Short mmCIF file of C-alpha atoms and ligand atoms in Angstrom, two decimals:
data_model
loop_
_atom_site.label_atom_id
_atom_site.label_comp_id
_atom_site.label_asym_id
_atom_site.label_seq_id
_atom_site.Cartn_x
_atom_site.Cartn_y
_atom_site.Cartn_z
CA MET A 1 29.49 42.74 -3.82
CA ASP A 2 30.88 45.06 -0.95
CA LEU A 3 34.64 45.18 0.63
CA ILE A 4 33.29 43.47 3.87
CA GLU A 5 31.67 40.54 2.15
CA GLN A 6 34.60 40.18 0.01
CA LEU A 7 36.28 39.91 2.90
CA GLU A 8 34.26 37.69 4.50
CA ALA A 9 34.14 35.60 1.20
CA VAL A 10 38.22 35.74 0.91
CA ARG A 11 38.11 33.85 4.72
CA GLY A 12 35.66 31.54 4.22
CA SER A 13 37.40 30.31 1.06
CA ALA A 14 40.68 30.37 2.88
CA ARG A 15 39.46 28.27 5.65
CA ALA A 16 38.04 25.90 3.14
CA SER A 17 41.28 25.26 1.49
CA LEU A 18 43.26 24.80 4.47
CA ARG A 19 42.16 21.53 5.08
CA GLY A 20 43.54 20.10 2.04
CA LEU A 21 47.22 21.22 2.67
CA ALA A 22 49.50 18.58 2.95
CA THR A 23 52.53 19.12 0.83
CA GLU A 24 55.06 22.04 -0.03
CA ALA A 25 53.90 22.66 -3.00
CA ASP A 26 50.21 23.04 -1.70
CA LEU A 27 51.84 25.62 0.74
CA GLU A 28 53.01 27.41 -1.51
CA ARG A 29 49.73 27.43 -3.78
CA PHE A 30 47.88 28.49 -0.96
CA HIS A 31 50.20 31.54 0.18
CA GLN A 32 49.85 32.71 -3.66
CA GLU A 33 46.13 32.60 -3.48
CA PHE A 34 45.35 33.82 -0.23
CA LEU A 35 48.46 36.27 1.02
CA GLY A 36 50.30 37.08 -1.76
CA LYS A 37 50.93 40.49 -3.99
CA LYS A 38 47.77 39.44 -6.52
CA SER A 39 45.78 37.63 -3.96
CA ALA A 40 41.80 38.78 -3.46
CA LEU A 41 42.82 39.98 0.07
CA THR A 42 45.98 42.51 -0.71
CA GLU A 43 43.65 43.99 -3.68
CA ALA A 44 40.93 44.49 -1.26
CA MET A 45 43.25 46.30 0.57
CA LYS A 46 44.90 48.63 -1.92
CA SER A 47 40.92 49.65 -2.48
CA LEU A 48 40.38 51.03 0.66
CA GLY A 49 41.51 54.12 -0.81
CA THR A 50 38.53 54.87 -2.78
CA LEU A 51 36.46 54.40 0.19
CA SER A 52 35.28 57.53 2.50
CA PRO A 53 36.67 57.50 5.89
CA GLU A 54 34.13 55.84 7.86
CA GLU A 55 33.65 53.53 5.56
CA ARG A 56 37.50 53.34 5.18
CA ARG A 57 37.98 52.71 8.99
CA THR A 58 35.11 49.25 9.03
CA ALA A 59 36.39 47.70 6.01
CA GLY A 60 40.00 48.41 6.81
CA SER A 61 39.97 46.69 10.58
CA LYS A 62 37.99 43.80 8.84
CA ALA A 63 40.76 43.18 6.39
CA HIS A 64 43.53 43.57 9.29
CA GLU A 65 40.93 40.83 11.15
CA VAL A 66 41.06 38.67 8.05
CA ARG A 67 44.46 38.81 7.28
CA THR A 68 45.48 38.08 10.41
CA GLU A 69 43.55 34.95 10.84
CA ILE A 70 44.85 33.98 7.14
CA GLU A 71 48.45 33.98 8.37
CA ALA A 72 48.12 32.43 11.87
CA ALA A 73 46.29 29.24 9.92
CA PHE A 74 48.99 29.29 7.23
CA ALA A 75 51.80 29.58 10.17
CA GLU A 76 50.02 26.35 11.68
CA ALA A 77 49.15 24.38 8.47
CA LYS A 78 53.27 25.18 7.67
CA ASN A 79 54.23 23.63 10.85
CA ARG A 80 52.02 20.60 10.82
CA THR A 81 52.70 19.47 7.31
CA ARG A 82 56.44 20.09 7.67
CA GLY A 83 56.25 18.07 11.02
CA ALA A 84 54.68 15.33 9.13
CA ALA A 85 57.35 15.20 6.22
CA LEU A 86 60.19 15.04 8.70
CA GLU A 87 58.05 12.52 10.95
CA ALA A 88 57.43 10.21 7.46
CA ARG A 89 61.10 10.67 6.76
CA LEU A 90 62.36 9.69 10.06
CA ALA A 91 60.20 6.43 9.56
CA ALA A 92 61.08 5.48 6.03
CA GLU A 93 65.10 6.02 6.88
CA ARG A 94 64.82 4.21 10.17
CA ILE A 95 67.72 2.01 10.96
CA ASP A 96 68.14 -0.92 13.09
CA ALA A 97 71.34 -0.78 14.88
CA MET A 98 71.24 -4.81 16.27
CA ARG A 99 71.15 -5.77 12.27
CA PRO A 100 73.51 -6.54 9.96
CA SER A 101 74.49 -3.27 8.00
CA THR A 102 73.15 -3.70 3.91
CA GLU A 103 75.63 -1.12 3.39
CA THR A 104 79.27 -2.07 2.55
CA ARG A 105 81.49 -2.74 4.88
CA GLY A 106 84.46 0.24 5.94
CA ARG A 107 87.99 -1.18 5.25
CA LEU A 108 91.24 -0.32 7.33
CA HIS A 109 93.33 2.60 6.37
CA PRO A 110 96.96 1.58 4.54
CA ILE A 111 98.51 3.22 7.53
CA THR A 112 97.01 1.47 10.25
CA ARG A 113 97.48 -2.08 8.33
CA ILE A 114 101.00 -1.57 7.86
CA THR A 115 101.75 -0.41 11.68
CA ARG A 116 99.35 -3.98 12.87
CA GLU A 117 101.98 -6.00 10.51
CA LEU A 118 105.14 -3.91 11.70
CA GLU A 119 103.98 -4.25 15.91
CA ASP A 120 103.19 -8.54 14.76
CA LEU A 121 107.05 -8.30 13.34
CA PHE A 122 108.45 -6.78 15.78
CA SER A 123 106.11 -8.71 17.88
CA PHE A 124 107.91 -12.00 17.04
CA MET A 125 111.04 -10.77 18.02
CA GLY A 126 110.40 -10.31 21.44
CA PHE A 127 109.63 -6.16 20.77
CA THR A 128 106.84 -4.71 23.68
CA ILE A 129 104.45 -2.07 21.40
CA LEU A 130 104.69 1.16 23.19
CA ASP A 131 102.36 4.29 22.75
CA GLY A 132 103.46 7.46 23.64
CA PRO A 133 101.53 11.26 23.64
CA GLU A 134 100.87 12.96 20.57
CA VAL A 135 101.27 16.52 22.74
CA GLU A 136 105.09 16.22 24.29
CA THR A 137 106.87 18.22 26.52
CA ASP A 138 109.79 19.80 24.93
CA ALA A 139 112.47 17.60 27.23
CA ASN A 140 110.97 14.43 25.97
CA ASN A 141 110.64 15.51 22.05
CA PHE A 142 113.99 17.38 22.41
CA GLY A 143 115.81 18.16 25.48
CA LYS A 144 116.48 14.33 26.71
CA LEU A 145 117.37 13.59 22.93
CA ASN A 146 120.27 15.98 23.34
CA PHE A 147 119.17 18.40 21.78
CA SER A 148 120.11 21.71 23.41
CA ASP A 149 117.53 24.61 23.67
CA ASP A 150 120.00 26.47 20.99
CA HIS A 151 121.06 23.47 19.10
CA PRO A 152 120.44 23.95 15.24
CA ALA A 153 118.74 20.63 15.15
CA ARG A 154 115.83 21.89 16.20
CA ASP A 155 115.81 24.56 13.59
CA MET A 156 115.16 21.20 10.95
CA GLN A 157 111.84 19.76 13.35
CA ASP A 158 109.68 22.94 13.67
CA THR A 159 106.62 22.36 15.01
CA ILE A 160 103.50 23.51 16.37
CA TRP A 161 103.48 24.66 20.08
CA THR A 162 101.13 24.49 22.57
CA THR A 163 100.69 26.66 25.63
CA GLY A 164 103.57 26.22 28.05
CA ASP A 165 106.01 23.91 27.42
CA ALA A 166 104.11 21.06 25.41
CA LEU A 167 104.34 20.89 21.71
CA LEU A 168 103.44 18.53 18.88
CA ARG A 169 105.83 15.81 19.03
CA THR A 170 108.37 16.13 15.89
CA HIS A 171 108.80 12.34 15.70
CA THR A 172 108.78 9.42 17.57
CA SER A 173 111.63 9.63 19.85
CA SER A 174 110.30 10.99 22.51
CA VAL A 175 108.88 7.45 23.30
CA GLN A 176 112.40 6.41 23.91
CA VAL A 177 112.92 8.71 26.74
CA ARG A 178 109.56 7.35 28.10
CA ALA A 179 110.60 3.94 27.74
CA MET A 180 113.82 4.13 29.20
CA GLN A 181 111.41 5.76 32.64
CA LEU A 182 109.02 2.75 32.16
CA PHE A 183 111.20 -0.49 31.93
CA GLU A 184 113.97 -1.66 33.85
CA PRO A 185 116.00 -2.57 31.12
CA PRO A 186 116.71 -4.84 29.47
CA PHE A 187 113.97 -4.01 27.11
CA ARG A 188 113.18 -4.09 23.41
CA MET A 189 110.38 -1.98 22.32
CA VAL A 190 108.79 -0.24 19.01
CA ALA A 191 106.47 2.81 18.75
CA PRO A 192 104.72 3.14 16.09
CA GLY A 193 102.87 6.84 16.03
CA ARG A 194 101.87 10.24 14.41
CA CYS A 195 104.19 13.08 14.32
CA PHE A 196 103.61 16.67 12.88
CA ARG A 197 106.19 19.34 11.69
CA PHE A 198 105.53 22.38 10.56
CA GLU A 199 106.20 21.84 6.64
CA GLU A 200 105.88 22.96 3.58
CA THR A 201 103.59 20.12 2.31
CA ASP A 202 104.65 18.15 -1.49
CA ALA A 203 104.41 14.83 -2.68
CA SER A 204 106.48 13.63 -0.22
CA HIS A 205 106.24 15.96 2.95
CA GLU A 206 103.05 16.41 5.08
CA ASN A 207 102.62 18.18 8.45
CA THR A 208 101.38 15.12 9.86
CA PHE A 209 102.85 11.88 9.20
CA TYR A 210 103.70 8.56 10.39
CA GLN A 211 106.83 6.86 12.46
CA ALA A 212 107.63 3.73 14.26
CA GLU A 213 110.02 4.44 17.03
CA GLY A 214 112.22 1.16 17.75
CA MET A 215 114.94 1.10 20.71
CA MET A 216 116.39 -2.04 22.72
CA VAL A 217 118.49 -1.75 25.57
CA ASP A 218 120.85 -4.44 27.13
CA ARG A 219 124.59 -4.89 28.08
CA GLY A 220 126.88 -4.76 25.25
CA LEU A 221 125.12 -4.25 22.03
CA SER A 222 126.96 -3.25 19.15
CA VAL A 223 126.58 -1.97 15.62
CA ALA A 224 125.85 -6.02 14.70
CA ASN A 225 122.85 -6.05 16.58
CA LEU A 226 120.75 -3.12 15.27
CA ILE A 227 121.85 -4.54 11.58
CA HIS A 228 120.89 -8.02 12.36
CA VAL A 229 117.38 -6.69 13.87
CA MET A 230 117.19 -4.31 10.80
CA LYS A 231 118.46 -6.63 8.28
CA THR A 232 115.84 -9.53 9.77
CA PHE A 233 112.54 -7.34 9.68
CA LEU A 234 113.27 -5.98 6.21
CA SER A 235 113.68 -8.88 5.04
CA SER A 236 110.53 -10.30 6.77
CA PHE A 237 108.81 -7.46 5.85
CA PHE A 238 109.43 -7.15 2.16
CA GLU A 239 109.17 -11.12 1.62
CA ARG A 240 112.47 -11.17 0.90
CA ASP A 241 116.45 -11.05 1.15
CA VAL A 242 116.88 -7.26 1.54
CA ASN A 243 120.63 -6.15 1.05
CA VAL A 244 121.40 -3.01 3.75
CA ARG A 245 124.00 -0.59 4.47
CA LEU A 246 125.02 2.06 6.29
CA ARG A 247 125.92 5.48 6.03
CA PRO A 248 126.86 8.39 8.53
CA GLY A 249 124.06 10.30 9.58
CA TYR A 250 123.45 13.05 12.12
CA PHE A 251 121.18 13.21 15.05
CA PRO A 252 121.89 14.55 18.44
CA PHE A 253 120.85 11.25 20.33
CA VAL A 254 122.93 8.70 18.29
CA GLU A 255 126.90 7.91 18.50
CA PRO A 256 127.27 6.81 15.76
CA GLY A 257 124.58 7.80 13.66
CA PHE A 258 123.45 6.46 10.21
CA GLU A 259 121.52 6.57 7.41
CA LEU A 260 120.34 2.97 6.32
CA ASP A 261 119.42 2.25 2.84
CA ILE A 262 118.17 -1.32 1.42
CA GLN A 263 119.11 -2.40 -1.86
CA CYS A 264 116.59 -1.14 -4.80
CA LEU A 265 114.02 -3.55 -4.40
CA VAL A 266 112.72 -2.96 -8.29
CA CYS A 267 115.93 -2.84 -9.88
CA GLY A 268 118.18 -5.58 -7.41
CA GLY A 269 121.16 -2.77 -7.79
CA PRO A 270 121.89 -1.84 -11.40
CA GLY A 271 119.61 1.41 -11.29
CA CYS A 272 116.87 2.57 -12.02
CA PRO A 273 114.35 5.20 -11.50
CA VAL A 274 112.77 4.48 -8.53
CA CYS A 275 116.31 4.45 -6.87
CA LYS A 276 117.59 7.29 -9.15
CA HIS A 277 119.83 5.05 -11.03
CA SER A 278 122.08 4.43 -7.63
CA GLY A 279 120.75 0.88 -6.81
CA TRP A 280 120.27 1.75 -3.12
CA VAL A 281 116.75 3.35 -1.68
CA GLU A 282 117.62 5.66 1.72
CA LEU A 283 115.15 4.16 4.05
CA LEU A 284 115.50 4.71 7.45
CA PRO A 285 118.19 6.89 10.10
CA CYS A 286 119.27 4.20 13.21
CA GLY A 287 122.33 4.35 15.68
CA MET A 288 123.55 3.68 18.91
CA VAL A 289 121.86 5.73 21.69
CA HIS A 290 123.74 8.62 22.52
CA PRO A 291 125.36 7.82 26.44
CA GLY A 292 123.79 11.29 27.42
CA VAL A 293 121.15 9.98 26.09
CA LEU A 294 121.04 6.98 28.86
CA SER A 295 121.81 9.17 31.66
CA ALA A 296 119.12 11.65 30.69
CA GLY A 297 116.55 8.54 30.28
CA GLY A 298 117.99 7.08 34.26
CA LEU A 299 120.20 4.17 33.07
CA ASP A 300 124.32 4.48 33.53
CA PRO A 301 125.95 4.34 29.84
CA ALA A 302 128.57 2.39 31.55
CA GLU A 303 126.18 -0.66 32.14
CA TRP A 304 124.13 -0.22 29.44
CA THR A 305 124.14 0.13 25.88
CA GLY A 306 121.57 0.52 22.80
CA PHE A 307 121.06 0.95 19.70
CA ALA A 308 117.44 3.13 17.89
CA PHE A 309 116.20 3.30 14.06
CA GLY A 310 113.19 5.60 13.49
CA LEU A 311 110.69 4.27 10.45
CA GLY A 312 109.30 6.24 8.33
CA LEU A 313 105.74 4.35 8.47
CA SER A 314 104.06 6.90 6.18
CA ARG A 315 107.18 6.31 3.43
CA LEU A 316 107.40 2.47 3.81
CA VAL A 317 103.66 2.36 3.31
CA MET A 318 104.26 4.41 0.18
CA MET A 319 106.91 1.95 -0.87
CA ARG A 320 104.39 -0.96 -0.64
CA TYR A 321 101.64 0.31 -2.22
CA GLY A 322 103.51 2.42 -4.89
CA ILE A 323 101.77 5.25 -3.44
CA GLU A 324 103.03 8.58 -5.71
CA ASP A 325 102.06 11.10 -2.72
CA ILE A 326 101.95 11.17 0.63
CA ARG A 327 98.87 13.77 1.38
CA HIS A 328 96.37 10.52 -0.48
CA PHE A 329 96.72 9.44 3.17
CA LEU A 330 94.98 12.29 5.14
CA SER A 331 92.63 13.31 2.08
CA GLY A 332 90.16 11.20 3.12
CA ASN A 333 89.21 10.37 -0.82
CA LEU A 334 87.15 7.20 -0.33
CA ARG A 335 88.01 7.19 -3.87
CA PHE A 336 91.71 6.59 -2.58
CA LEU A 337 91.08 4.82 0.22
CA GLU A 338 88.97 2.16 -1.84
CA GLN A 339 91.46 0.53 -3.42
CA PHE A 340 92.94 -1.02 0.11
N1 LIG B 401 114.23 10.65 15.14
C1 LIG B 401 114.53 10.83 14.14
C2 LIG B 401 113.86 11.93 12.70
O1 LIG B 401 112.53 11.91 12.41
C3 LIG B 401 115.07 9.44 13.02
C4 LIG B 401 115.54 8.47 14.06
C5 LIG B 401 115.04 7.88 15.06
C6 LIG B 401 117.15 8.65 14.06
C7 LIG B 401 116.26 6.85 15.97
C8 LIG B 401 117.83 7.85 14.96
C9 LIG B 401 117.16 6.44 15.52
O2 LIG B 401 114.30 12.51 12.31
#
């Protein structure tokens, strides 16, 4: 058989094989047999060199023609096969969004659960639930809360700045300013939400965390009102009588400012590892709203008084569920989330 006949034979059997191609494995086999390094076609092309120039011209162009045809047919078969495989898969994995899912249901993130619980408890005490933007102005996050431009307290709340005057809020206290502009006093509000700080992360520090701000403005409020509201909330939240104590604490927007501790819920006072053997656990900063902050919010400090508190929501959730590392919250780890 001369080369031309051989090439025609290859063309014939390639055409015959093409029809049967259905799977990826078929495609692979076909490619090896007809277009691979050891295929008859490749061998034929190699042997062109042994022919006379004239024979080489005719046989060469025939070989080229056959190869082009097979390549084109192969490409088409590949598209067809893969298209059909995709169609089959789409049909098999089809989801009818109108039918109840057979998958397990999702669940609420522990932060969301506690947020809702906290909102319920505070609504019950007459507090309005407020929301504030996570990207805030410098004025609402710092300036109107009595942090002057060069105040060292700003350094403790480093954050990410976006363009211009805007930043990722470092605390929910910015909502205090918004509340004073939004409501005619007297009012009470609580504003849970996400905050950001440029932090080195560890088991108790995260660059993204949750707080709940609380604020009450009325005539003649005192520290006694603050303590009462905190005790009422904490006792309902922990479902038992909670003893609190105040220590002085500094925040530019409250005067006087406090750190509120609760008596250790694990040992009840004598001391244990949870309270580091002190009998008390530091829980939330609070204080009476600074007159300068009332003025910045458009209220007359001679007429109005207020108190504010900043609940560390992530912290509270950790205490409630005994979570040892704050970084679990945003890890997206299902093994963590499925426990709730
Ligand atoms: N915003 C303060 C912080 O994040 C906490 C705070 C809130 C203190 C309200 C006093 C009153 O550190």
